[in-house]
C-alpha atoms as an extended CHARMM CRD file, in Angstrom:
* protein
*
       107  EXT
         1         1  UNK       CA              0.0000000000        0.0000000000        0.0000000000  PROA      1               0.0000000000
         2         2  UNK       CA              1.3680000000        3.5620000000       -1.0240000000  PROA      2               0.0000000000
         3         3  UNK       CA             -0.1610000000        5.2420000000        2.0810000000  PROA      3               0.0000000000
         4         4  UNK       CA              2.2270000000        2.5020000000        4.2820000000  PROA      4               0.0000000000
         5         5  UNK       CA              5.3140000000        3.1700000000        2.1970000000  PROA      5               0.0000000000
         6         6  UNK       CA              5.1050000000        6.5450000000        2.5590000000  PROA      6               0.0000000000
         7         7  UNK       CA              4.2890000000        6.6770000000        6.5890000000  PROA      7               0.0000000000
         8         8  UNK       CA              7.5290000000        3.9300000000        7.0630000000  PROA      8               0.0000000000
         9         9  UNK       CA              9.8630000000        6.2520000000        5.1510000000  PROA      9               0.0000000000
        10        10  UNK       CA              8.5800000000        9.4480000000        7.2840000000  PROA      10              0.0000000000
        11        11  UNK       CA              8.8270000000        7.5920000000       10.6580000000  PROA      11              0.0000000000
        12        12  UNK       CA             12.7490000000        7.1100000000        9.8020000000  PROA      12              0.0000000000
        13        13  UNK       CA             13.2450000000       11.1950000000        9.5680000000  PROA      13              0.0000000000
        14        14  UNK       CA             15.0510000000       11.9660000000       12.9290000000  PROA      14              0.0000000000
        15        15  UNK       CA             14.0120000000       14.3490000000       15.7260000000  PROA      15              0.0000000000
        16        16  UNK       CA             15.0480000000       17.7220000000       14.4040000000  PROA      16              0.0000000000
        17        17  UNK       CA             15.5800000000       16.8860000000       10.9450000000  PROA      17              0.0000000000
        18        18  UNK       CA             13.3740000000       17.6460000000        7.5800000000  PROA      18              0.0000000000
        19        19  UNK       CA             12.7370000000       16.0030000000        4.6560000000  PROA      19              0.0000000000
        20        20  UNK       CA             10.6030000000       17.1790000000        1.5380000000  PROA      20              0.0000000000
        21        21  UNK       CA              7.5800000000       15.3580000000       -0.3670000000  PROA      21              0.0000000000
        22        22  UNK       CA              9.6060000000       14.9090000000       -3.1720000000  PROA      22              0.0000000000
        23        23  UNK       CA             12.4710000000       13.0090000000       -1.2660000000  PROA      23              0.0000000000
        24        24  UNK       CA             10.1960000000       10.4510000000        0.0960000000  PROA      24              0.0000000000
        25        25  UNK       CA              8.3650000000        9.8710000000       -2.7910000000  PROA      25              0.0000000000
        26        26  UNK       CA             12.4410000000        8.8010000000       -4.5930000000  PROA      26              0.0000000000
        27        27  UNK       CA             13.1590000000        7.3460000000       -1.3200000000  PROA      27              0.0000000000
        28        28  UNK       CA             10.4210000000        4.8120000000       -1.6540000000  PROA      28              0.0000000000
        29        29  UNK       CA             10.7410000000        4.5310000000       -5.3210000000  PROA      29              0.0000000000
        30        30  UNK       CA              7.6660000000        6.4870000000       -6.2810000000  PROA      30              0.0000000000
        31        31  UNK       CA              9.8910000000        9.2270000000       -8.4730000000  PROA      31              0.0000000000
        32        32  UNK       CA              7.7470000000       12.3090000000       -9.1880000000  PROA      32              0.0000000000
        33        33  UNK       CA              5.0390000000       11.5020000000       -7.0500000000  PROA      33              0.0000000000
        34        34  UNK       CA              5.6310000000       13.9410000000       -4.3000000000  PROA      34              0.0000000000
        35        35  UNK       CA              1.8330000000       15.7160000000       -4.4150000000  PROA      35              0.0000000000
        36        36  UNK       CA              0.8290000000       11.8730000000       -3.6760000000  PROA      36              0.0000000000
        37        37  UNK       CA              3.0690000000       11.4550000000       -0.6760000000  PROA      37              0.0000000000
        38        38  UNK       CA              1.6650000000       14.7970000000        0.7950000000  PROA      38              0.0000000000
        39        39  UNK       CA             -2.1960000000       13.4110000000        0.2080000000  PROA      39              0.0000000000
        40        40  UNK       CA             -0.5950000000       10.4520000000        1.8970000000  PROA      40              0.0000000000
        41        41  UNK       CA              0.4140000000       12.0910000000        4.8830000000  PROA      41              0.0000000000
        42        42  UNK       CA             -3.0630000000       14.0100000000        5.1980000000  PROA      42              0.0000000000
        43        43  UNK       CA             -4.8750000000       10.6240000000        5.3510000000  PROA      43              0.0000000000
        44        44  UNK       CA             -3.0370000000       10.1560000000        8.8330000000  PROA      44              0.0000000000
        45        45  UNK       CA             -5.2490000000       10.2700000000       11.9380000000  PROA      45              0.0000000000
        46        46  UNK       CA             -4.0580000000       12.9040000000       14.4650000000  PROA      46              0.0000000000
        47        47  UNK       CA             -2.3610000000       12.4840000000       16.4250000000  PROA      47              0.0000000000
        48        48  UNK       CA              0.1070000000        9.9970000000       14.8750000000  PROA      48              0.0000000000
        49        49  UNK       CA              3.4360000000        8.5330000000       16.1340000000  PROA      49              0.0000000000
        50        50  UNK       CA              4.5620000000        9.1590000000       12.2950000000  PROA      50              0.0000000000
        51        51  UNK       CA              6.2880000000       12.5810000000       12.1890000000  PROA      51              0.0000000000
        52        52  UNK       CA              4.3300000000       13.8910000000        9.0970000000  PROA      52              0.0000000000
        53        53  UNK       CA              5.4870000000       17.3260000000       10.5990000000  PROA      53              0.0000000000
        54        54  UNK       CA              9.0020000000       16.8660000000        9.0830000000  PROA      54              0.0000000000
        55        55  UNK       CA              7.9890000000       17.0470000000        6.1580000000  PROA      55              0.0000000000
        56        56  UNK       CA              8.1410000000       20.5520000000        3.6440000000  PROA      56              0.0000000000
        57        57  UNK       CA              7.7260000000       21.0390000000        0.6230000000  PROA      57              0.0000000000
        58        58  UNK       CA             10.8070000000       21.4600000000       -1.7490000000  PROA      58              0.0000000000
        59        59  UNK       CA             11.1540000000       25.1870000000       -1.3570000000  PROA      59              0.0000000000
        60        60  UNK       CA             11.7690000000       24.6680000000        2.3530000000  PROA      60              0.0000000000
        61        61  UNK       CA              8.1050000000       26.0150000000        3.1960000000  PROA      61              0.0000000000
        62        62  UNK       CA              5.0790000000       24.4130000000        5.2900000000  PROA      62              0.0000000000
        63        63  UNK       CA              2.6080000000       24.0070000000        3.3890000000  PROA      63              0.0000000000
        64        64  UNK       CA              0.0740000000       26.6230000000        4.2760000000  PROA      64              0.0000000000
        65        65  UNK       CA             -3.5130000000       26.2410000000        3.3400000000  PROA      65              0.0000000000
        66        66  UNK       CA             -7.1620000000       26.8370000000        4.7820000000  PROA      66              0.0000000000
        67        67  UNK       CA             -8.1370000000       23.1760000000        3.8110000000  PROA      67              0.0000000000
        68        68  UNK       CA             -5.2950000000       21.7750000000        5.6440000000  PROA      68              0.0000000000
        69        69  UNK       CA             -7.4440000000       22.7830000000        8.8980000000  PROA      69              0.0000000000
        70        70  UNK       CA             -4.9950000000       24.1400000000       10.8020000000  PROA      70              0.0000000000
        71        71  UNK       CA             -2.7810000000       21.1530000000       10.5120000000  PROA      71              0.0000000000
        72        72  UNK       CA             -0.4050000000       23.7230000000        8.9210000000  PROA      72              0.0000000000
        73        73  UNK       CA             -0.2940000000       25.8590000000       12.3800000000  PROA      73              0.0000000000
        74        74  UNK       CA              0.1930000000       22.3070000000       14.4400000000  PROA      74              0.0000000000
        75        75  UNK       CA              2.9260000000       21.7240000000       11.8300000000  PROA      75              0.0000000000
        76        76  UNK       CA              4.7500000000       24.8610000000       12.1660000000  PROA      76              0.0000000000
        77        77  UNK       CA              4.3060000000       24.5260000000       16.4220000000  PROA      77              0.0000000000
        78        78  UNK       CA              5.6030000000       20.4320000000       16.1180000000  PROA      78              0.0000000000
        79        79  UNK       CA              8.5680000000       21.7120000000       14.2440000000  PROA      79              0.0000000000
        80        80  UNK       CA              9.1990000000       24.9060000000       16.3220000000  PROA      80              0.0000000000
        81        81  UNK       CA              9.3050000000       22.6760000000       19.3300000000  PROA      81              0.0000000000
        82        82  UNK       CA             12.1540000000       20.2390000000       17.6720000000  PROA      82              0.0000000000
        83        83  UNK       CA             14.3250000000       23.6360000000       17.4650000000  PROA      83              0.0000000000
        84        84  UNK       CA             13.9710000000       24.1570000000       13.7740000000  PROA      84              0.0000000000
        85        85  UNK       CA             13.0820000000       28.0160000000       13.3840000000  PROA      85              0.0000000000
        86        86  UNK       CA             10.1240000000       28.8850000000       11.1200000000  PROA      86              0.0000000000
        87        87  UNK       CA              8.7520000000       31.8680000000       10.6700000000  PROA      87              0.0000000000
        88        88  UNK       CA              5.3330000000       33.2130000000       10.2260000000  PROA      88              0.0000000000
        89        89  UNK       CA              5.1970000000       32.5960000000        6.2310000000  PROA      89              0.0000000000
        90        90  UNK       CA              6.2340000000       28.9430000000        7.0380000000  PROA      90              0.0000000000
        91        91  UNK       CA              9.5770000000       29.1210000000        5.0420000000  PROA      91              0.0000000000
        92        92  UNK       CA             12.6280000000       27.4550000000        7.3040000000  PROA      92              0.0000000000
        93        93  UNK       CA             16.1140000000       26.6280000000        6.9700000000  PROA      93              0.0000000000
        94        94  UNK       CA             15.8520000000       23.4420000000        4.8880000000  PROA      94              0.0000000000
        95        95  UNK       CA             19.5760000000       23.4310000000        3.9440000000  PROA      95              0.0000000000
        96        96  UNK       CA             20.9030000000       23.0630000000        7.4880000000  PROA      96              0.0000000000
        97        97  UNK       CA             18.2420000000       20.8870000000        8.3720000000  PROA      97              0.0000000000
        98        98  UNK       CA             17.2700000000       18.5780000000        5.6270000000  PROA      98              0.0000000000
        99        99  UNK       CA             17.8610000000       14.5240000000        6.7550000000  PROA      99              0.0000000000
       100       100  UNK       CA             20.3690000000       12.6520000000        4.4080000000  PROA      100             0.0000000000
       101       101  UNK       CA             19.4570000000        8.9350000000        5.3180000000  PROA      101             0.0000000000
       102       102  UNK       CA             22.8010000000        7.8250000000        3.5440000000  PROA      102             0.0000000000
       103       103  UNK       CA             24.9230000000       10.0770000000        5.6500000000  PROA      103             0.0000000000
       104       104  UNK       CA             23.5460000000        8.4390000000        9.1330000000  PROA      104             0.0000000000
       105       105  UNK       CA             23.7520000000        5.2710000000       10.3110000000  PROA      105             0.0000000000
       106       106  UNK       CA             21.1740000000        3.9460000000       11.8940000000  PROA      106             0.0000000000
       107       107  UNK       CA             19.1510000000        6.3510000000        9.6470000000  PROA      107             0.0000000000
């Protein structure tokens, strides 16, 4: 099942770190299907032990939209609390933050 593929990869993304729709979807082999792992993520009950919250899109942004519900706000509070600065547009540092699985073990 996509959905499961998609919530595995995301529950890898350490504490602190951020990864972007795009890089799951190539991570789990689904290249160029990066608006599918976001609809993925939105079908997850909250709260959820997966850290959908690390997630951004590629231009190192949340996401913000009205039909998100204010998932977008919980988002930008999840990530604030893990010590990764965002600021009131939703763009953050994704450079200095962005998780390279290869690059850690245990990863």
């Amino acid at each position: 099942m996509f959905d499961q593929r998609v919530w595995n990869q995301v529950a890898r993304i350490p504490h602190g770190r951020l990864a972007t729709y795009g890089q799951i979807a190539d991570l789990i082999g689904a290249f160029g299907c990066a608006r599918q792992v976001g609809w993925a993520l939105r079908r997850l009950k909250l709260p959820s032990t997966v850290p959908w919250h690390r997630v951004v899109n590629a231009q190192g942004r949340i996401s913000m939209s009205l039909s998100r519900e204010g998932s977008d706000w919980i988002q930008r509070d999840l990530l604030l609390a893990e010590g990764i600065p965002v600021d009131a547009e939703g763009r953050l540092p994704l450079r200095q933050f962005l998780w390279h699985p290869d690059a850690h073990a245990g990863d």
